[in-house]
PDB file of C-alpha atoms and ligand atoms in Angstrom:
ATOM      1  CA  UNK H  23     -77.338 108.479  -4.752  1.00  0.00           C
ATOM      2  CA  UNK H  24     -76.762 107.569  -8.387  1.00  0.00           C
ATOM      3  CA  UNK H  25     -74.473 104.602  -8.937  1.00  0.00           C
ATOM      4  CA  UNK H  26     -71.733 105.380 -11.434  1.00  0.00           C
ATOM      5  CA  UNK H  27     -71.572 102.862 -14.263  1.00  0.00           C
ATOM      6  CA  UNK H  28     -69.094 102.412 -17.040  1.00  0.00           C
ATOM      7  CA  UNK H  29     -69.910 104.920 -19.760  1.00  0.00           C
ATOM      8  CA  UNK H  30     -69.929 103.956 -23.427  1.00  0.00           C
ATOM      9  CA  UNK H  31     -69.862 106.289 -26.452  1.00  0.00           C
ATOM     10  CA  UNK H  32     -73.391 105.122 -27.289  1.00  0.00           C
ATOM     11  CA  UNK H  33     -74.577 106.578 -23.978  1.00  0.00           C
ATOM     12  CA  UNK H  34     -73.881 109.987 -25.501  1.00  0.00           C
ATOM     13  CA  UNK H  35     -76.121 109.407 -28.532  1.00  0.00           C
ATOM     14  CA  UNK H  36     -79.436 111.211 -28.828  1.00  0.00           C
ATOM     15  CA  UNK H  37     -82.442 110.264 -30.953  1.00  0.00           C
ATOM     16  CA  UNK H  38     -81.764 113.202 -33.261  1.00  0.00           C
ATOM     17  CA  UNK H  39     -80.170 112.258 -36.571  1.00  0.00           C
ATOM     18  CA  UNK H  40     -77.258 114.589 -37.464  1.00  0.00           C
ATOM     19  CA  UNK H  41     -78.264 116.455 -40.617  1.00  0.00           C
ATOM     20  CA  UNK H  42     -74.760 117.490 -41.649  1.00  0.00           C
ATOM     21  CA  UNK H  43     -73.789 116.928 -45.289  1.00  0.00           C
ATOM     22  CA  UNK H  44     -72.231 113.576 -46.250  1.00  0.00           C
ATOM     23  CA  UNK H  45     -68.450 113.671 -45.796  1.00  0.00           C
ATOM     24  CA  UNK H  46     -68.537 116.637 -43.400  1.00  0.00           C
ATOM     25  CA  UNK H  47     -65.714 116.713 -40.860  1.00  0.00           C
ATOM     26  CA  UNK H  48     -68.248 117.492 -38.133  1.00  0.00           C
ATOM     27  CA  UNK H  49     -69.057 113.779 -37.878  1.00  0.00           C
ATOM     28  CA  UNK H  50     -65.467 113.000 -36.870  1.00  0.00           C
ATOM     29  CA  UNK H  51     -65.488 115.688 -34.183  1.00  0.00           C
ATOM     30  CA  UNK H  52     -68.814 114.458 -32.817  1.00  0.00           C
ATOM     31  CA  UNK H  53     -67.514 110.886 -32.615  1.00  0.00           C
ATOM     32  CA  UNK H  54     -64.312 112.045 -30.943  1.00  0.00           C
ATOM     33  CA  UNK H  55     -66.287 113.970 -28.302  1.00  0.00           C
ATOM     34  CA  UNK H  56     -68.488 110.977 -27.509  1.00  0.00           C
ATOM     35  CA  UNK H  57     -65.483 108.644 -27.352  1.00  0.00           C
ATOM     36  CA  UNK H  58     -63.409 110.983 -25.177  1.00  0.00           C
ATOM     37  CA  UNK H  59     -66.191 111.495 -22.624  1.00  0.00           C
ATOM     38  CA  UNK H  60     -66.811 107.750 -22.484  1.00  0.00           C
ATOM     39  CA  UNK H  61     -63.127 106.930 -22.119  1.00  0.00           C
ATOM     40  CA  UNK H  62     -62.893 109.385 -19.236  1.00  0.00           C
ATOM     41  CA  UNK H  63     -65.965 107.643 -17.771  1.00  0.00           C
ATOM     42  CA  UNK H  64     -67.749 110.946 -17.271  1.00  0.00           C
ATOM     43  CA  UNK H  65     -71.470 110.468 -16.725  1.00  0.00           C
ATOM     44  CA  UNK H  66     -73.672 112.341 -19.248  1.00  0.00           C
ATOM     45  CA  UNK H  67     -75.421 114.257 -16.456  1.00  0.00           C
ATOM     46  CA  UNK H  68     -72.044 115.713 -15.450  1.00  0.00           C
ATOM     47  CA  UNK H  69     -71.434 117.254 -18.889  1.00  0.00           C
ATOM     48  CA  UNK H  70     -72.581 120.514 -20.456  1.00  0.00           C
ATOM     49  CA  UNK H  71     -72.044 121.282 -24.136  1.00  0.00           C
ATOM     50  CA  UNK H  72     -72.536 124.861 -25.310  1.00  0.00           C
ATOM     51  CA  UNK H  73     -72.553 125.972 -28.942  1.00  0.00           C
ATOM     52  CA  UNK H  74     -72.909 129.119 -31.018  1.00  0.00           C
ATOM     53  CA  UNK H  75     -74.518 129.408 -34.458  1.00  0.00           C
ATOM     54  CA  UNK H  76     -73.474 127.533 -37.580  1.00  0.00           C
ATOM     55  CA  UNK H  77     -73.309 123.926 -38.713  1.00  0.00           C
ATOM     56  CA  UNK H  78     -71.238 123.134 -35.605  1.00  0.00           C
ATOM     57  CA  UNK H  79     -73.907 124.802 -33.464  1.00  0.00           C
ATOM     58  CA  UNK H  80     -76.064 121.721 -33.840  1.00  0.00           C
ATOM     59  CA  UNK H  81     -73.581 119.502 -32.014  1.00  0.00           C
ATOM     60  CA  UNK H  82     -75.190 119.712 -28.532  1.00  0.00           C
ATOM     61  CA  UNK H  83     -78.385 118.337 -30.097  1.00  0.00           C
ATOM     62  CA  UNK H  84     -76.485 115.148 -30.902  1.00  0.00           C
ATOM     63  CA  UNK H  85     -74.814 114.652 -27.518  1.00  0.00           C
ATOM     64  CA  UNK H  86     -76.908 113.246 -24.694  1.00  0.00           C
ATOM     65  CA  UNK H  87     -75.838 115.606 -21.938  1.00  0.00           C
ATOM     66  CA  UNK H  88     -76.934 119.006 -20.758  1.00  0.00           C
ATOM     67  CA  UNK H  89     -76.722 121.268 -23.782  1.00  0.00           C
ATOM     68  CA  UNK H  90     -77.224 124.862 -24.796  1.00  0.00           C
ATOM     69  CA  UNK H  91     -77.454 126.122 -28.388  1.00  0.00           C
ATOM     70  CA  UNK H  92     -76.831 129.819 -27.866  1.00  0.00           C
ATOM     71  CA  UNK H  93     -76.337 132.917 -30.031  1.00  0.00           C
ATOM     72  CA  UNK H  94     -73.760 133.660 -32.708  1.00  0.00           C
ATOM     73  CA  UNK H  95     -70.297 133.916 -31.133  1.00  0.00           C
ATOM     74  CA  UNK H  96     -71.630 133.552 -27.596  1.00  0.00           C
ATOM     75  CA  UNK H  97     -70.788 129.988 -26.607  1.00  0.00           C
ATOM     76  CA  UNK H  98     -67.843 131.076 -24.441  1.00  0.00           C
ATOM     77  CA  UNK H  99     -69.598 133.603 -22.171  1.00  0.00           C
ATOM     78  CA  UNK H 100     -72.499 131.200 -21.635  1.00  0.00           C
ATOM     79  CA  UNK H 101     -70.093 128.353 -20.874  1.00  0.00           C
ATOM     80  CA  UNK H 102     -68.181 130.646 -18.509  1.00  0.00           C
ATOM     81  CA  UNK H 103     -71.327 131.462 -16.536  1.00  0.00           C
ATOM     82  CA  UNK H 104     -72.351 127.825 -16.343  1.00  0.00           C
ATOM     83  CA  UNK H 105     -68.937 126.698 -15.122  1.00  0.00           C
ATOM     84  CA  UNK H 106     -68.851 129.432 -12.475  1.00  0.00           C
ATOM     85  CA  UNK H 107     -72.317 128.393 -11.265  1.00  0.00           C
ATOM     86  CA  UNK H 108     -71.447 124.705 -11.174  1.00  0.00           C
ATOM     87  CA  UNK H 109     -67.741 123.948 -11.078  1.00  0.00           C
ATOM     88  CA  UNK H 110     -68.494 120.226 -10.927  1.00  0.00           C
ATOM     89  CA  UNK H 111     -69.627 120.157 -14.570  1.00  0.00           C
ATOM     90  CA  UNK H 112     -67.344 119.174 -17.420  1.00  0.00           C
ATOM     91  CA  UNK H 113     -67.985 122.097 -19.747  1.00  0.00           C
ATOM     92  CA  UNK H 114     -67.319 121.889 -23.494  1.00  0.00           C
ATOM     93  CA  UNK H 115     -67.862 125.095 -25.448  1.00  0.00           C
ATOM     94  CA  UNK H 116     -67.867 124.758 -29.230  1.00  0.00           C
ATOM     95  CA  UNK H 117     -68.484 126.609 -32.452  1.00  0.00           C
ATOM     96  CA  UNK H 118     -67.154 127.301 -35.912  1.00  0.00           C
ATOM     97  CA  UNK H 119     -64.244 129.501 -36.961  1.00  0.00           C
ATOM     98  CA  UNK H 120     -66.613 132.243 -38.134  1.00  0.00           C
ATOM     99  CA  UNK H 121     -68.593 131.989 -34.916  1.00  0.00           C
ATOM    100  CA  UNK H 122     -65.594 132.025 -32.587  1.00  0.00           C
ATOM    101  CA  UNK H 123     -62.881 133.955 -34.434  1.00  0.00           C
ATOM    102  CA  UNK H 124     -65.197 136.429 -36.185  1.00  0.00           C
ATOM    103  CA  UNK H 125     -68.391 137.276 -34.321  1.00  0.00           C
ATOM    104  CA  UNK H 126     -67.092 135.957 -30.994  1.00  0.00           C
ATOM    105  CA  UNK H 127     -63.503 137.193 -31.330  1.00  0.00           C
ATOM    106  CA  UNK H 128     -63.651 139.285 -28.155  1.00  0.00           C
ATOM    107  CA  UNK H 129     -64.855 136.327 -26.130  1.00  0.00           C
ATOM    108  CA  UNK H 130     -62.201 134.108 -27.740  1.00  0.00           C
ATOM    109  CA  UNK H 131     -59.430 136.424 -26.496  1.00  0.00           C
ATOM    110  CA  UNK H 132     -60.824 137.122 -23.049  1.00  0.00           C
ATOM    111  CA  UNK H 133     -61.616 133.489 -22.236  1.00  0.00           C
ATOM    112  CA  UNK H 134     -57.896 132.825 -22.626  1.00  0.00           C
ATOM    113  CA  UNK H 135     -56.779 135.297 -20.026  1.00  0.00           C
ATOM    114  CA  UNK H 136     -59.312 134.040 -17.440  1.00  0.00           C
ATOM    115  CA  UNK H 137     -58.151 130.423 -17.474  1.00  0.00           C
ATOM    116  CA  UNK H 138     -61.421 128.948 -16.250  1.00  0.00           C
ATOM    117  CA  UNK H 139     -61.368 125.157 -16.215  1.00  0.00           C
ATOM    118  CA  UNK H 140     -63.190 124.279 -19.454  1.00  0.00           C
ATOM    119  CA  UNK H 141     -62.570 123.209 -23.046  1.00  0.00           C
ATOM    120  CA  UNK H 142     -63.261 125.132 -26.252  1.00  0.00           C
ATOM    121  CA  UNK H 143     -63.507 123.193 -29.532  1.00  0.00           C
ATOM    122  CA  UNK H 144     -63.449 125.172 -32.788  1.00  0.00           C
ATOM    123  CA  UNK H 145     -64.671 123.522 -35.987  1.00  0.00           C
ATOM    124  CA  UNK H 146     -62.365 125.322 -38.435  1.00  0.00           C
ATOM    125  CA  UNK H 147     -63.310 124.919 -42.103  1.00  0.00           C
ATOM    126  CA  UNK H 148     -62.454 128.341 -43.530  1.00  0.00           C
ATOM    127  CA  UNK H 149     -66.013 129.190 -44.516  1.00  0.00           C
ATOM    128  CA  UNK H 150     -69.404 130.068 -43.081  1.00  0.00           C
ATOM    129  CA  UNK H 151     -70.958 126.750 -44.105  1.00  0.00           C
ATOM    130  CA  UNK H 152     -74.484 127.292 -42.830  1.00  0.00           C
ATOM    131  CA  UNK H 153     -74.912 130.502 -44.837  1.00  0.00           C
ATOM    132  CA  UNK H 154     -73.570 129.129 -48.139  1.00  0.00           C
ATOM    133  CA  UNK H 155     -69.816 129.380 -47.821  1.00  0.00           C
ATOM    134  CA  UNK H 156     -68.707 132.985 -47.383  1.00  0.00           C
ATOM    135  CA  UNK H 157     -65.011 133.305 -46.468  1.00  0.00           C
ATOM    136  CA  UNK H 158     -64.323 133.124 -42.722  1.00  0.00           C
ATOM    137  CA  UNK H 159     -61.429 134.655 -40.720  1.00  0.00           C
ATOM    138  CA  UNK H 160     -59.238 131.588 -41.313  1.00  0.00           C
ATOM    139  CA  UNK H 161     -59.452 131.546 -45.117  1.00  0.00           C
ATOM    140  CA  UNK H 162     -56.152 132.644 -46.595  1.00  0.00           C
ATOM    141  CA  UNK H 163     -55.492 135.623 -48.853  1.00  0.00           C
ATOM    142  CA  UNK H 164     -55.788 134.566 -52.498  1.00  0.00           C
ATOM    143  CA  UNK H 165     -57.926 131.506 -51.739  1.00  0.00           C
ATOM    144  CA  UNK H 166     -61.058 131.198 -53.851  1.00  0.00           C
ATOM    145  CA  UNK H 167     -63.416 128.434 -52.855  1.00  0.00           C
ATOM    146  CA  UNK H 168     -66.144 127.289 -55.204  1.00  0.00           C
ATOM    147  CA  UNK H 169     -68.671 129.393 -53.318  1.00  0.00           C
ATOM    148  CA  UNK H 170     -66.730 132.637 -53.886  1.00  0.00           C
ATOM    149  CA  UNK H 171     -66.867 134.878 -56.941  1.00  0.00           C
ATOM    150  CA  UNK H 172     -63.384 136.336 -56.409  1.00  0.00           C
ATOM    151  CA  UNK H 173     -60.357 135.280 -54.333  1.00  0.00           C
ATOM    152  CA  UNK H 174     -60.129 136.533 -50.762  1.00  0.00           C
ATOM    153  CA  UNK H 175     -58.302 139.860 -50.497  1.00  0.00           C
ATOM    154  CA  UNK H 176     -57.897 139.615 -46.729  1.00  0.00           C
ATOM    155  CA  UNK H 177     -55.252 137.839 -44.706  1.00  0.00           C
ATOM    156  CA  UNK H 178     -56.268 135.004 -42.441  1.00  0.00           C
ATOM    157  CA  UNK H 179     -55.852 135.053 -38.688  1.00  0.00           C
ATOM    158  CA  UNK H 180     -53.731 132.450 -36.919  1.00  0.00           C
ATOM    159  CA  UNK H 181     -55.918 131.138 -34.071  1.00  0.00           C
ATOM    160  CA  UNK H 182     -53.116 129.106 -32.464  1.00  0.00           C
ATOM    161  CA  UNK H 183     -50.839 132.144 -32.226  1.00  0.00           C
ATOM    162  CA  UNK H 184     -53.667 134.314 -30.886  1.00  0.00           C
ATOM    163  CA  UNK H 185     -54.644 131.709 -28.290  1.00  0.00           C
ATOM    164  CA  UNK H 186     -51.042 131.455 -27.064  1.00  0.00           C
ATOM    165  CA  UNK H 187     -50.777 135.237 -26.818  1.00  0.00           C
ATOM    166  CA  UNK H 188     -54.176 135.552 -25.130  1.00  0.00           C
ATOM    167  CA  UNK H 189     -53.139 133.283 -22.287  1.00  0.00           C
ATOM    168  CA  UNK H 190     -54.800 129.939 -23.024  1.00  0.00           C
ATOM    169  CA  UNK H 191     -52.944 127.358 -20.971  1.00  0.00           C
ATOM    170  CA  UNK H 192     -53.603 124.420 -23.332  1.00  0.00           C
ATOM    171  CA  UNK H 193     -53.444 125.129 -27.058  1.00  0.00           C
ATOM    172  CA  UNK H 194     -53.842 122.328 -29.589  1.00  0.00           C
ATOM    173  CA  UNK H 195     -54.880 121.620 -33.149  1.00  0.00           C
ATOM    174  CA  UNK H 196     -56.894 118.557 -34.147  1.00  0.00           C
ATOM    175  CA  UNK H 197     -57.865 117.024 -37.456  1.00  0.00           C
ATOM    176  CA  UNK H 198     -61.479 115.946 -37.822  1.00  0.00           C
ATOM    177  CA  UNK H 199     -60.781 113.043 -40.172  1.00  0.00           C
ATOM    178  CA  UNK H 200     -58.385 111.426 -37.681  1.00  0.00           C
ATOM    179  CA  UNK H 201     -60.887 110.570 -34.964  1.00  0.00           C
ATOM    180  CA  UNK H 202     -58.426 108.661 -32.799  1.00  0.00           C
ATOM    181  CA  UNK H 203     -55.904 111.475 -32.492  1.00  0.00           C
ATOM    182  CA  UNK H 204     -58.767 113.957 -32.119  1.00  0.00           C
ATOM    183  CA  UNK H 205     -60.164 111.872 -29.267  1.00  0.00           C
ATOM    184  CA  UNK H 206     -56.735 111.601 -27.620  1.00  0.00           C
ATOM    185  CA  UNK H 207     -56.097 115.353 -27.672  1.00  0.00           C
ATOM    186  CA  UNK H 208     -59.620 116.007 -26.415  1.00  0.00           C
ATOM    187  CA  UNK H 209     -59.034 113.730 -23.428  1.00  0.00           C
ATOM    188  CA  UNK H 210     -55.894 115.683 -22.563  1.00  0.00           C
ATOM    189  CA  UNK H 211     -57.753 118.976 -22.979  1.00  0.00           C
ATOM    190  CA  UNK H 212     -60.564 117.914 -20.651  1.00  0.00           C
ATOM    191  CA  UNK H 213     -58.059 116.640 -18.093  1.00  0.00           C
ATOM    192  CA  UNK H 214     -56.119 119.906 -18.261  1.00  0.00           C
ATOM    193  CA  UNK H 215     -56.874 122.225 -15.339  1.00  0.00           C
ATOM    194  CA  UNK H 216     -57.518 125.558 -17.063  1.00  0.00           C
ATOM    195  CA  UNK H 217     -58.938 126.783 -20.368  1.00  0.00           C
ATOM    196  CA  UNK H 218     -58.050 124.470 -23.218  1.00  0.00           C
ATOM    197  CA  UNK H 219     -58.631 125.277 -26.868  1.00  0.00           C
ATOM    198  CA  UNK H 220     -58.538 122.811 -29.749  1.00  0.00           C
ATOM    199  CA  UNK H 221     -58.654 124.360 -33.203  1.00  0.00           C
ATOM    200  CA  UNK H 222     -59.881 121.513 -35.401  1.00  0.00           C
ATOM    201  CA  UNK H 223     -59.162 121.355 -39.134  1.00  0.00           C
ATOM    202  CA  UNK H 224     -62.568 120.325 -40.415  1.00  0.00           C
ATOM    203  CA  UNK H 225     -63.203 119.736 -44.134  1.00  0.00           C
ATOM    204  CA  UNK H 226     -66.426 121.241 -45.477  1.00  0.00           C
ATOM    205  CA  UNK H 227     -66.770 119.301 -48.749  1.00  0.00           C
ATOM    206  CA  UNK H 228     -69.767 121.349 -49.878  1.00  0.00           C
ATOM    207  CA  UNK H 229     -68.303 124.872 -49.811  1.00  0.00           C
ATOM    208  CA  UNK H 230     -64.549 124.607 -49.333  1.00  0.00           C
ATOM    209  CA  UNK H 231     -62.995 122.724 -52.243  1.00  0.00           C
ATOM    210  CA  UNK H 232     -59.468 123.835 -51.270  1.00  0.00           C
ATOM    211  CA  UNK H 233     -58.869 122.509 -47.752  1.00  0.00           C
ATOM    212  CA  UNK H 234     -60.423 119.111 -48.419  1.00  0.00           C
ATOM    213  CA  UNK H 235     -59.693 115.716 -46.884  1.00  0.00           C
ATOM    214  CA  UNK H 236     -57.654 114.974 -50.035  1.00  0.00           C
ATOM    215  CA  UNK H 237     -55.653 118.181 -49.515  1.00  0.00           C
ATOM    216  CA  UNK H 238     -54.838 117.271 -45.906  1.00  0.00           C
ATOM    217  CA  UNK H 239     -53.937 113.754 -47.101  1.00  0.00           C
ATOM    218  CA  UNK H 240     -51.441 115.303 -49.542  1.00  0.00           C
ATOM    219  CA  UNK H 241     -52.987 113.586 -52.584  1.00  0.00           C
ATOM    220  CA  UNK H 242     -52.011 116.536 -54.799  1.00  0.00           C
ATOM    221  CA  UNK H 243     -48.349 116.384 -53.758  1.00  0.00           C
ATOM    222  CA  UNK H 244     -45.766 114.606 -55.882  1.00  0.00           C
ATOM    223  CA  UNK H 245     -44.752 112.660 -52.770  1.00  0.00           C
ATOM    224  CA  UNK H 246     -48.403 111.914 -51.805  1.00  0.00           C
ATOM    225  CA  UNK H 247     -47.241 112.223 -48.173  1.00  0.00           C
ATOM    226  CA  UNK H 248     -49.997 113.552 -45.895  1.00  0.00           C
ATOM    227  CA  UNK H 249     -49.634 117.204 -45.088  1.00  0.00           C
ATOM    228  CA  UNK H 250     -50.945 116.661 -41.563  1.00  0.00           C
ATOM    229  CA  UNK H 251     -48.292 115.432 -39.170  1.00  0.00           C
ATOM    230  CA  UNK H 252     -48.216 115.050 -35.384  1.00  0.00           C
ATOM    231  CA  UNK H 253     -45.955 117.368 -33.399  1.00  0.00           C
ATOM    232  CA  UNK H 254     -45.336 114.748 -30.727  1.00  0.00           C
ATOM    233  CA  UNK H 255     -43.921 112.342 -33.330  1.00  0.00           C
ATOM    234  CA  UNK H 256     -41.220 114.894 -34.126  1.00  0.00           C
ATOM    235  CA  UNK H 257     -40.095 115.338 -30.532  1.00  0.00           C
ATOM    236  CA  UNK H 258     -41.743 118.734 -30.067  1.00  0.00           C
ATOM    237  CA  UNK H 259     -42.028 119.539 -26.349  1.00  0.00           C
ATOM    238  CA  UNK H 260     -45.069 121.770 -25.711  1.00  0.00           C
ATOM    239  CA  UNK H 261     -45.064 121.633 -21.900  1.00  0.00           C
ATOM    240  CA  UNK H 262     -43.767 124.333 -19.603  1.00  0.00           C
ATOM    241  CA  UNK H 263     -42.026 122.299 -16.938  1.00  0.00           C
ATOM    242  CA  UNK H 264     -41.559 125.119 -14.432  1.00  0.00           C
ATOM    243  CA  UNK H 265     -44.496 127.583 -14.465  1.00  0.00           C
ATOM    244  CA  UNK H 266     -42.479 129.879 -12.173  1.00  0.00           C
ATOM    245  CA  UNK H 267     -39.822 130.246 -14.847  1.00  0.00           C
ATOM    246  CA  UNK H 268     -40.803 133.223 -17.008  1.00  0.00           C
ATOM    247  CA  UNK H 269     -37.982 132.576 -19.451  1.00  0.00           C
ATOM    248  CA  UNK H 270     -39.185 129.039 -20.067  1.00  0.00           C
ATOM    249  CA  UNK H 271     -42.757 130.284 -20.631  1.00  0.00           C
ATOM    250  CA  UNK H 272     -41.564 132.808 -23.216  1.00  0.00           C
ATOM    251  CA  UNK H 273     -39.329 130.247 -24.943  1.00  0.00           C
ATOM    252  CA  UNK H 274     -42.164 127.705 -25.159  1.00  0.00           C
ATOM    253  CA  UNK H 275     -44.601 130.338 -26.438  1.00  0.00           C
ATOM    254  CA  UNK H 276     -42.140 131.448 -29.110  1.00  0.00           C
ATOM    255  CA  UNK H 277     -41.484 127.867 -30.250  1.00  0.00           C
ATOM    256  CA  UNK H 278     -45.198 127.043 -30.354  1.00  0.00           C
ATOM    257  CA  UNK H 279     -46.062 130.237 -32.217  1.00  0.00           C
ATOM    258  CA  UNK H 280     -43.348 129.589 -34.804  1.00  0.00           C
ATOM    259  CA  UNK H 281     -44.767 126.097 -35.435  1.00  0.00           C
ATOM    260  CA  UNK H 282     -48.290 127.473 -35.754  1.00  0.00           C
ATOM    261  CA  UNK H 283     -47.302 129.386 -38.900  1.00  0.00           C
ATOM    262  CA  UNK H 284     -46.237 126.197 -40.694  1.00  0.00           C
ATOM    263  CA  UNK H 285     -48.756 125.722 -43.502  1.00  0.00           C
ATOM    264  CA  UNK H 286     -48.042 124.252 -46.902  1.00  0.00           C
ATOM    265  CA  UNK H 287     -46.710 120.817 -47.671  1.00  0.00           C
ATOM    266  CA  UNK H 288     -46.633 120.159 -43.917  1.00  0.00           C
ATOM    267  CA  UNK H 289     -49.313 121.094 -41.367  1.00  0.00           C
ATOM    268  CA  UNK H 290     -48.749 120.272 -37.686  1.00  0.00           C
ATOM    269  CA  UNK H 291     -51.477 118.947 -35.389  1.00  0.00           C
ATOM    270  CA  UNK H 292     -51.333 118.019 -31.718  1.00  0.00           C
ATOM    271  CA  UNK H 293     -50.393 119.980 -28.629  1.00  0.00           C
ATOM    272  CA  UNK H 294     -48.558 123.277 -29.234  1.00  0.00           C
ATOM    273  CA  UNK H 295     -48.438 124.674 -25.716  1.00  0.00           C
ATOM    274  CA  UNK H 296     -49.367 123.696 -22.159  1.00  0.00           C
ATOM    275  CA  UNK H 297     -48.698 125.273 -18.780  1.00  0.00           C
ATOM    276  CA  UNK H 298     -50.206 124.753 -15.341  1.00  0.00           C
ATOM    277  CA  UNK H 299     -51.286 128.098 -13.894  1.00  0.00           C
ATOM    278  CA  UNK H 300     -53.919 129.159 -11.343  1.00  0.00           C
ATOM    279  CA  UNK H 301     -57.449 129.083 -12.722  1.00  0.00           C
ATOM    280  CA  UNK H 302     -60.194 131.656 -12.392  1.00  0.00           C
ATOM    281  CA  UNK H 303     -61.744 129.348  -9.794  1.00  0.00           C
ATOM    282  CA  UNK H 304     -58.535 129.530  -7.748  1.00  0.00           C
ATOM    283  CA  UNK H 305     -58.731 133.320  -7.955  1.00  0.00           C
ATOM    284  CA  UNK H 306     -62.279 133.355  -6.618  1.00  0.00           C
ATOM    285  CA  UNK H 307     -61.367 130.975  -3.800  1.00  0.00           C
ATOM    286  CA  UNK H 308     -58.517 133.272  -2.720  1.00  0.00           C
ATOM    287  CA  UNK H 309     -60.713 136.364  -2.997  1.00  0.00           C
ATOM    288  CA  UNK H 310     -63.655 134.849  -1.123  1.00  0.00           C
ATOM    289  CA  UNK H 311     -62.262 132.068   1.124  1.00  0.00           C
ATOM    290  CA  UNK H 312     -65.604 131.898   2.965  1.00  0.00           C
ATOM    291  CA  UNK H 313     -67.608 131.271  -0.234  1.00  0.00           C
ATOM    292  CA  UNK H 314     -69.203 127.826  -0.624  1.00  0.00           C
ATOM    293  CA  UNK H 315     -67.268 125.519  -2.905  1.00  0.00           C
ATOM    294  CA  UNK H 316     -70.166 123.239  -3.837  1.00  0.00           C
ATOM    295  CA  UNK H 317     -72.219 123.818  -6.967  1.00  0.00           C
ATOM    296  CA  UNK H 318     -74.788 126.609  -6.644  1.00  0.00           C
ATOM    297  CA  UNK H 319     -77.781 124.289  -7.048  1.00  0.00           C
ATOM    298  CA  UNK H 320     -76.569 122.152  -4.128  1.00  0.00           C
ATOM    299  CA  UNK H 321     -76.270 125.061  -1.736  1.00  0.00           C
ATOM    300  CA  UNK H 322     -79.016 125.846   0.759  1.00  0.00           C
ATOM    301  CA  UNK H 323     -80.927 128.984  -0.134  1.00  0.00           C
ATOM    302  CA  UNK H 324     -83.363 129.615   2.748  1.00  0.00           C
ATOM    303  CA  UNK H 325     -86.682 130.939   1.517  1.00  0.00           C
ATOM    304  CA  UNK H 326     -85.875 130.162  -2.105  1.00  0.00           C
ATOM    305  CA  UNK H 327     -87.752 126.937  -2.668  1.00  0.00           C
ATOM    306  CA  UNK H 328     -87.936 126.554  -6.451  1.00  0.00           C
ATOM    307  CA  UNK H 329     -89.778 123.229  -6.381  1.00  0.00           C
ATOM    308  CA  UNK H 330     -93.047 124.758  -7.563  1.00  0.00           C
ATOM    309  CA  UNK H 331     -91.371 126.636 -10.379  1.00  0.00           C
ATOM    310  CA  UNK H 332     -89.503 123.556 -11.563  1.00  0.00           C
ATOM    311  CA  UNK H 333     -92.716 121.535 -11.281  1.00  0.00           C
ATOM    312  CA  UNK H 334     -94.180 123.526 -14.152  1.00  0.00           C
ATOM    313  CA  UNK H 335     -91.553 122.106 -16.498  1.00  0.00           C
ATOM    314  CA  UNK H 336     -92.139 118.465 -15.538  1.00  0.00           C
TER     315      UNK H 336
HETATM  316 FE1  SF4 I  27     -70.473 120.343 -42.993  1.00  0.00          FE
HETATM  317 FE2  SF4 I  27     -70.043 122.238 -44.811  1.00  0.00          FE
HETATM  318 FE3  SF4 I  27     -72.299 120.792 -44.903  1.00  0.00          FE
HETATM  319 FE4  SF4 I  27     -71.910 122.584 -42.961  1.00  0.00          FE
HETATM  320  S1  SF4 I  27     -72.113 123.009 -45.153  1.00  0.00           S
HETATM  321  S2  SF4 I  27     -72.703 120.484 -42.707  1.00  0.00           S
HETATM  322  S3  SF4 I  27     -69.690 122.412 -42.588  1.00  0.00           S
HETATM  323  S4  SF4 I  27     -70.210 120.014 -45.208  1.00  0.00           S
END
């Protein structure tokens, strides 16, 4: 039996050098993930990271754990299957805003209503960075980044409001350039029992010259006060205290949704909404009380010795 040792962020480093552009917010998210997993003392072999396509899709390559770099918009269904097969894994699905809110929009909505115990991290920079900066679903109407010929004529979606409506039981927003608060919210998301989503404001200095680190820091404002502020520092209460109380759930969803539309001189980050509700795993256990609860690979499968097959990959 493996002896658990104290995990350090460096234990989650791989030999692969991240090839993101200098100043990219992805570095902050990567550091926050490594720090959060280490602080929770989760062993790397107990973690699975799953990504879609885009700059953020490379993240599993840089985290020393099990990892899957999947197809565009498909990190959530793959993560769902993996978590159902092995409920003992800490599963982190991740991808960009184009990947998750555009191509993978159907999976984004339906993962919320299932409430499987996993975490979804969205690197939200308003553009498709890997393919030269086309506008993504979160870029606002009238915005024209330096990679666009004309301003966007489409409205943006509000991922926080959609996540709350879809049924996510932990809905938060992070900021990639504030690694400590990003790490703290990630720890809470991983500890949450149910599907957690963190929409992360992530500057892309190469293609998005509007929502930059300077913009979030409020450098263009007469007051020079940072736009990004923490909900918890203003006494905002995101938690549903009685999950049986439908009125409280509606009131908390309404308050969180109203806050999610705040965008201008002030932009809230932190936890918008949290409720403890039965997970998809609980549903399966009730439906099939005789089903084994251990991970699939630990169950006995008479006549299905896969040793020879696995031996080919050694
Ligand atoms: Fe980061 Fe943008 Fe470069 Fe992609 S293109 S690595 S999002 S700075």
